[in-house]
Amino acid sequence: MIISQKQSILIVDDEKNNIDILVNLLKNDYSTLVSKSGKRAINLAKASMPDLILLDIIMPEMDGYDVCRILKSDTQTKDIPVIFVTAMCHDNDESKGLCLGAIDYITKPIRPAIVQARVKNHMERYLAIKELERINQLAFDANPSTGLPGNNSIADAITQALDNDKDVCVIHADLDYFKAFNDKYGFVRGDDIIRFTANTLKEALTVIQSHEKFIGHIGGDDFVLITPSDDCQHVANTIIQRFDQGITQFYDNIDIQQKGITSVNRAGEEQFFPLMSLSLSGVDLSRRSFTQYIEVNDVCAEVKKVAKATPGSCFFMDRRMKDS
């Protein structure tokens, strides 16, 4: 996952004073949204998908029980944790709220330390569950040869970056002359090349301190990276340097000396192929407007044609601006 931001809490209460108290308690650690009505809270929950909802029970038009019931019956919002924060303090009230699917029940008057502690505990538990779900999804989607996230995860990562308007760069990495190498040395050594490339890309990303980074394996010798826009060039330079330094270890000495191999091309004819290189093509999402991840991929594919036509390992960026 590449997006790093404060977790969000939706506070639902018809009393402004209660909202103000909760917002002041939580605003330093969380992003807060507020609603004074149950109906608006339901719409806001669907639109913003908060990480946690603090919900009053006694409200005009629609009480908190009905709000919780509707949220828990909707597949879009059913997994959002709900904590009731209410003046209703009888056991039956609490039991009803918990039976509707709430994870906790806090009684008023609001006790700051208790609210903060319970919110923190439930938020950590919720995020841990989400992280386990993410890891399971990555394992299901992972490329078998490298263990890296596959196409579904790549699409999700780019889409998430677009939806959150992140200043990141998407880079496609593609090996040059990989087929010729495979034809001569065999698939076992070819798989070693794929793993070497994956490790080279992963190691290059370790220089970035930001959480805005991602690496995925499309398949074969094609990879995708996401980096902060400011780090894009540095990461690309690091990748090229490390790849070029390490690739020769997979060749026989005679091929290293002659700086290439003789193999069979797609027409079935013998041809001399240089040592493998790496073509990197990138697009900066902060420079252009995209609505779908496939549009980003299409631009990277355009730029990759230029990179592939250039001898040796190289990095080319799309330089068009948003108004182009």
Short mmCIF file of C-alpha atoms in Angstrom, two decimals:
data_model
loop_
_atom_site.label_atom_id
_atom_site.label_comp_id
_atom_site.label_asym_id
_atom_site.label_seq_id
_atom_site.Cartn_x
_atom_site.Cartn_y
_atom_site.Cartn_z
CA MET A 1 0.00 0.00 0.00
CA ILE A 2 1.45 3.40 -0.92
CA ILE A 3 -0.80 5.94 0.68
CA SER A 4 0.31 7.38 3.99
CA GLN A 5 -2.14 9.69 5.79
CA LYS A 6 -4.01 10.19 9.05
CA GLN A 7 -6.78 7.74 9.83
CA SER A 8 -10.22 9.33 9.64
CA ILE A 9 -13.03 9.38 12.20
CA LEU A 10 -16.63 10.35 11.50
CA ILE A 11 -18.27 11.98 14.53
CA VAL A 12 -22.07 11.90 14.54
CA ASP A 13 -23.92 13.93 17.18
CA ASP A 14 -26.71 16.50 17.03
CA GLU A 15 -25.15 18.57 19.84
CA LYS A 16 -22.47 21.01 18.69
CA ASN A 17 -20.81 21.04 22.12
CA ASN A 18 -20.28 17.27 22.03
CA ILE A 19 -18.87 17.46 18.52
CA ASP A 20 -16.47 20.22 19.54
CA ILE A 21 -15.22 18.22 22.53
CA LEU A 22 -14.58 15.10 20.44
CA VAL A 23 -12.96 17.00 17.58
CA ASN A 24 -10.58 18.78 19.97
CA LEU A 25 -9.72 15.47 21.62
CA LEU A 26 -8.94 13.66 18.39
CA LYS A 27 -7.87 16.21 15.78
CA ASN A 28 -4.14 15.97 16.53
CA ASP A 29 -4.00 12.24 15.83
CA TYR A 30 -6.82 11.73 13.34
CA SER A 31 -8.61 13.42 10.49
CA THR A 32 -12.15 14.21 11.69
CA LEU A 33 -15.43 14.48 9.82
CA VAL A 34 -18.66 15.60 11.50
CA SER A 35 -22.38 15.17 10.97
CA LYS A 36 -25.30 16.44 13.04
CA SER A 37 -27.87 14.08 11.51
CA GLY A 38 -28.17 10.37 10.99
CA LYS A 39 -29.19 10.56 7.33
CA ARG A 40 -26.26 12.80 6.44
CA ALA A 41 -23.93 10.54 8.43
CA ILE A 42 -24.90 7.56 6.27
CA ASN A 43 -24.21 9.48 3.07
CA LEU A 44 -20.95 10.85 4.47
CA ALA A 45 -19.82 7.38 5.54
CA LYS A 46 -20.39 6.04 2.03
CA ALA A 47 -18.64 8.98 0.41
CA SER A 48 -15.60 9.19 2.69
CA MET A 49 -15.28 5.61 4.06
CA PRO A 50 -13.88 6.66 7.47
CA ASP A 51 -11.75 4.28 9.53
CA LEU A 52 -14.01 4.65 12.58
CA ILE A 53 -17.41 6.15 13.46
CA LEU A 54 -18.32 7.71 16.82
CA LEU A 55 -22.11 7.66 16.91
CA ASP A 56 -24.62 9.27 19.26
CA ILE A 57 -27.91 7.44 19.81
CA ILE A 58 -30.42 10.15 20.73
CA MET A 59 -30.86 12.26 17.59
CA PRO A 60 -33.92 13.71 15.81
CA GLU A 61 -35.38 12.07 12.67
CA MET A 62 -33.09 9.02 12.77
CA ASP A 63 -31.50 7.71 15.95
CA GLY A 64 -28.07 6.12 16.22
CA TYR A 65 -29.47 2.60 16.37
CA ASP A 66 -31.08 3.02 12.95
CA VAL A 67 -27.92 4.60 11.56
CA CYS A 68 -25.86 1.65 12.78
CA ARG A 69 -28.39 -0.86 11.44
CA ILE A 70 -28.30 0.73 7.98
CA LEU A 71 -24.50 0.97 7.93
CA LYS A 72 -24.10 -2.66 8.95
CA SER A 73 -26.60 -3.86 6.33
CA ASP A 74 -24.74 -2.13 3.49
CA THR A 75 -21.84 -4.09 1.97
CA GLN A 76 -19.96 -0.85 1.37
CA THR A 77 -19.98 0.31 5.00
CA LYS A 78 -20.59 -2.86 7.05
CA ASP A 79 -16.93 -3.25 8.04
CA ILE A 80 -16.45 0.30 9.37
CA PRO A 81 -16.12 0.06 13.18
CA VAL A 82 -18.84 1.92 15.09
CA ILE A 83 -18.53 3.12 18.69
CA PHE A 84 -21.64 4.48 20.37
CA VAL A 85 -21.02 7.61 22.46
CA THR A 86 -24.24 8.34 24.31
CA ALA A 87 -25.94 9.45 27.51
CA MET A 88 -28.03 6.24 27.48
CA CYS A 89 -26.36 4.18 30.20
CA HIS A 90 -28.65 1.20 30.90
CA ASP A 91 -27.46 -2.32 30.22
CA ASN A 92 -30.26 -2.90 27.71
CA ASP A 93 -29.18 0.17 25.73
CA GLU A 94 -25.59 -1.03 25.56
CA SER A 95 -26.63 -4.58 24.71
CA LYS A 96 -28.84 -3.36 21.87
CA GLY A 97 -26.01 -1.28 20.41
CA LEU A 98 -23.51 -4.13 20.56
CA CYS A 99 -26.02 -6.56 19.04
CA LEU A 100 -26.44 -4.18 16.10
CA GLY A 101 -22.73 -4.53 15.36
CA ALA A 102 -21.06 -1.73 17.32
CA ILE A 103 -17.63 -2.62 18.69
CA ASP A 104 -17.87 -0.49 21.86
CA TYR A 105 -20.19 1.67 23.91
CA ILE A 106 -18.98 4.82 25.69
CA THR A 107 -21.29 6.70 28.04
CA LYS A 108 -21.52 10.46 28.47
CA PRO A 109 -20.43 12.75 29.97
CA ILE A 110 -17.38 12.39 27.76
CA ARG A 111 -14.25 11.37 29.66
CA PRO A 112 -11.32 12.49 27.51
CA ALA A 113 -8.77 9.87 28.59
CA ILE A 114 -11.26 7.02 28.18
CA VAL A 115 -12.37 8.17 24.73
CA GLN A 116 -8.80 8.60 23.52
CA ALA A 117 -7.70 5.21 24.86
CA ARG A 118 -10.63 3.29 23.42
CA VAL A 119 -10.43 5.01 20.06
CA LYS A 120 -6.70 4.28 19.92
CA ASN A 121 -7.17 0.61 20.82
CA HIS A 122 -9.97 0.02 18.35
CA MET A 123 -8.20 1.94 15.59
CA GLU A 124 -5.05 -0.14 16.04
CA ARG A 125 -7.08 -3.35 15.97
CA TYR A 126 -8.99 -2.27 12.86
CA LEU A 127 -5.81 -1.26 11.04
CA ALA A 128 -4.14 -4.55 12.00
CA ILE A 129 -7.06 -6.46 10.50
CA LYS A 130 -6.91 -4.35 7.34
CA GLU A 131 -3.18 -4.98 7.08
CA LEU A 132 -3.71 -8.74 7.39
CA GLU A 133 -6.36 -8.55 4.67
CA ARG A 134 -3.94 -6.62 2.49
CA ILE A 135 -1.16 -9.15 3.06
CA ASN A 136 -3.52 -12.02 2.23
CA GLN A 137 -4.59 -10.25 -0.94
CA LEU A 138 -0.97 -9.66 -1.91
CA ALA A 139 -0.19 -13.32 -1.31
CA PHE A 140 -3.11 -14.34 -3.51
CA ASP A 141 -2.08 -11.87 -6.22
CA ALA A 142 1.68 -12.33 -5.89
CA ASN A 143 3.83 -13.29 -8.84
CA PRO A 144 5.08 -16.84 -8.20
CA SER A 145 8.64 -16.22 -9.40
CA THR A 146 9.36 -13.09 -7.34
CA GLY A 147 6.65 -12.94 -4.67
CA LEU A 148 5.94 -9.35 -5.69
CA PRO A 149 2.39 -7.98 -5.98
CA GLY A 150 0.78 -8.81 -9.32
CA ASN A 151 -1.51 -7.03 -11.75
CA ASN A 152 -4.51 -6.52 -9.46
CA SER A 153 -2.34 -4.94 -6.78
CA ILE A 154 -0.56 -2.80 -9.37
CA ALA A 155 -3.89 -1.50 -10.66
CA ASP A 156 -5.06 -0.80 -7.10
CA ALA A 157 -1.84 1.06 -6.20
CA ILE A 158 -1.96 3.31 -9.26
CA THR A 159 -5.70 3.91 -8.87
CA GLN A 160 -5.18 4.83 -5.21
CA ALA A 161 -2.45 7.27 -6.15
CA LEU A 162 -4.74 8.88 -8.73
CA ASP A 163 -7.72 9.05 -6.37
CA ASN A 164 -5.62 10.70 -3.66
CA ASP A 165 -3.95 13.12 -6.10
CA LYS A 166 -0.49 12.04 -4.97
CA ASP A 167 2.73 13.57 -6.30
CA VAL A 168 4.22 10.28 -7.38
CA CYS A 169 5.95 8.85 -10.41
CA VAL A 170 4.98 5.54 -12.03
CA ILE A 171 7.92 3.72 -13.63
CA HIS A 172 7.76 0.69 -15.90
CA ALA A 173 10.91 -1.46 -16.01
CA ASP A 174 11.55 -3.85 -18.89
CA LEU A 175 14.59 -6.01 -19.68
CA ASP A 176 16.30 -5.68 -23.06
CA TYR A 177 17.46 -8.87 -24.88
CA PHE A 178 15.98 -11.14 -22.23
CA LYS A 179 14.52 -13.60 -24.77
CA ALA A 180 17.90 -14.02 -26.45
CA PHE A 181 19.48 -14.74 -23.06
CA ASN A 182 16.76 -17.27 -22.23
CA ASP A 183 17.18 -19.02 -25.56
CA LYS A 184 20.91 -19.47 -25.03
CA TYR A 185 21.21 -20.06 -21.28
CA GLY A 186 17.84 -21.65 -20.51
CA PHE A 187 14.88 -20.83 -18.32
CA VAL A 188 16.54 -21.67 -15.00
CA ARG A 189 19.17 -18.98 -15.45
CA GLY A 190 16.47 -16.76 -16.94
CA ASP A 191 14.49 -17.06 -13.70
CA ASP A 192 17.64 -16.05 -11.83
CA ILE A 193 17.72 -12.88 -13.96
CA ILE A 194 14.10 -12.10 -13.08
CA ARG A 195 14.79 -12.48 -9.36
CA PHE A 196 17.97 -10.42 -9.64
CA THR A 197 16.02 -7.64 -11.36
CA ALA A 198 13.28 -7.75 -8.72
CA ASN A 199 15.85 -7.52 -5.92
CA THR A 200 17.64 -4.66 -7.67
CA LEU A 201 14.39 -2.70 -7.89
CA LYS A 202 13.49 -3.42 -4.25
CA GLU A 203 16.92 -2.40 -2.99
CA ALA A 204 16.76 0.87 -4.93
CA LEU A 205 13.48 1.73 -3.20
CA THR A 206 15.07 1.36 0.23
CA VAL A 207 16.83 4.71 -0.26
CA ILE A 208 13.41 6.40 -0.04
CA GLN A 209 12.26 7.32 3.46
CA SER A 210 8.69 8.09 2.37
CA HIS A 211 5.92 5.48 2.51
CA GLU A 212 4.81 6.58 -0.97
CA LYS A 213 6.52 3.69 -2.73
CA PHE A 214 5.47 0.45 -4.35
CA ILE A 215 6.87 -2.32 -6.53
CA GLY A 216 4.89 -4.85 -8.54
CA HIS A 217 5.60 -7.58 -11.09
CA ILE A 218 3.40 -7.48 -14.19
CA GLY A 219 4.85 -10.77 -15.39
CA GLY A 220 7.83 -12.03 -17.34
CA ASP A 221 10.49 -9.31 -17.40
CA ASP A 222 8.08 -6.40 -16.80
CA PHE A 223 7.87 -4.54 -13.49
CA VAL A 224 6.17 -1.42 -12.12
CA LEU A 225 7.42 0.98 -9.45
CA ILE A 226 5.81 3.95 -7.74
CA THR A 227 8.03 6.56 -6.10
CA PRO A 228 7.59 10.11 -4.81
CA SER A 229 8.04 12.52 -7.72
CA ASP A 230 11.05 14.16 -6.07
CA ASP A 231 12.84 10.80 -5.73
CA CYS A 232 12.04 9.42 -9.17
CA GLN A 233 15.26 10.35 -10.97
CA HIS A 234 17.47 9.26 -8.08
CA VAL A 235 15.74 5.88 -7.85
CA ALA A 236 16.04 5.34 -11.60
CA ASN A 237 19.76 6.20 -11.55
CA THR A 238 20.33 3.81 -8.64
CA ILE A 239 18.49 1.00 -10.42
CA ILE A 240 20.48 1.43 -13.62
CA GLN A 241 23.81 1.59 -11.79
CA ARG A 242 23.14 -1.54 -9.72
CA PHE A 243 21.66 -3.48 -12.62
CA ASP A 244 24.57 -2.77 -14.94
CA GLN A 245 27.06 -3.67 -12.21
CA GLY A 246 25.39 -6.99 -11.42
CA ILE A 247 24.10 -8.34 -14.71
CA THR A 248 27.44 -9.69 -15.94
CA GLN A 249 27.52 -12.33 -13.20
CA PHE A 250 24.96 -14.32 -15.18
CA TYR A 251 27.04 -14.53 -18.37
CA ASP A 252 29.93 -16.82 -19.27
CA ASN A 253 33.33 -15.12 -19.45
CA ILE A 254 33.54 -15.30 -23.24
CA ASP A 255 30.20 -13.47 -23.56
CA ILE A 256 31.34 -10.83 -21.08
CA GLN A 257 34.51 -10.28 -23.10
CA GLN A 258 32.64 -9.87 -26.37
CA LYS A 259 29.91 -7.82 -24.59
CA GLY A 260 27.07 -9.93 -25.88
CA ILE A 261 25.85 -13.29 -27.11
CA THR A 262 25.01 -14.96 -30.38
CA SER A 263 21.49 -16.33 -30.24
CA VAL A 264 18.49 -16.86 -32.50
CA ASN A 265 16.13 -13.97 -33.23
CA ARG A 266 12.36 -14.19 -33.69
CA ALA A 267 12.83 -14.97 -37.38
CA GLY A 268 14.91 -18.01 -36.49
CA GLU A 269 18.16 -16.43 -37.65
CA GLU A 270 21.41 -16.17 -35.73
CA GLN A 271 22.06 -12.66 -34.42
CA PHE A 272 24.42 -10.92 -32.03
CA PHE A 273 22.69 -9.44 -28.99
CA PRO A 274 24.36 -7.04 -26.52
CA LEU A 275 24.46 -7.84 -22.81
CA MET A 276 21.11 -7.29 -21.19
CA SER A 277 20.16 -3.76 -20.21
CA LEU A 278 17.15 -2.25 -18.46
CA SER A 279 14.71 0.21 -20.03
CA LEU A 280 12.85 2.45 -17.58
CA SER A 281 9.92 4.60 -18.67
CA GLY A 282 8.11 6.93 -16.31
CA VAL A 283 5.22 9.33 -15.96
CA ASP A 284 4.84 11.90 -13.19
CA LEU A 285 1.22 11.94 -12.01
CA SER A 286 1.64 15.50 -10.73
CA ARG A 287 2.36 16.77 -14.25
CA ARG A 288 -0.60 15.30 -16.13
CA SER A 289 -4.27 14.56 -15.52
CA PHE A 290 -5.38 10.93 -15.58
CA THR A 291 -8.69 9.34 -14.63
CA GLN A 292 -7.79 5.64 -14.89
CA TYR A 293 -4.68 3.60 -14.27
CA ILE A 294 -4.83 2.18 -17.80
CA GLU A 295 -4.17 5.69 -19.13
CA VAL A 296 -1.00 5.82 -17.05
CA ASN A 297 0.06 2.46 -18.44
CA ASP A 298 -0.56 3.62 -22.00
CA VAL A 299 1.70 6.66 -21.54
CA CYS A 300 4.42 4.50 -19.97
CA ALA A 301 4.15 2.17 -22.96
CA GLU A 302 4.64 5.12 -25.33
CA VAL A 303 7.72 6.29 -23.47
CA LYS A 304 9.05 2.74 -23.24
CA LYS A 305 9.28 2.59 -27.05
CA VAL A 306 11.77 5.45 -26.92
CA ALA A 307 13.72 3.81 -24.09
CA LYS A 308 13.83 0.44 -25.86
CA ALA A 309 15.21 2.09 -28.99
CA THR A 310 18.08 3.60 -26.99
CA PRO A 311 21.22 1.43 -26.53
CA GLY A 312 22.07 0.44 -22.96
CA SER A 313 20.18 0.89 -19.72
CA CYS A 314 18.29 4.18 -19.66
CA PHE A 315 15.43 6.13 -18.10
CA PHE A 316 13.00 8.28 -20.06
CA MET A 317 10.22 10.40 -18.53
CA ASP A 318 7.07 11.70 -20.15
CA ARG A 319 7.51 15.50 -20.09
CA ARG A 320 4.05 16.56 -21.18
CA MET A 321 2.17 18.81 -18.78
CA LYS A 322 -1.45 18.76 -17.60
CA ASP A 323 -2.65 21.22 -20.23
CA SER A 324 -1.03 19.29 -23.11
#
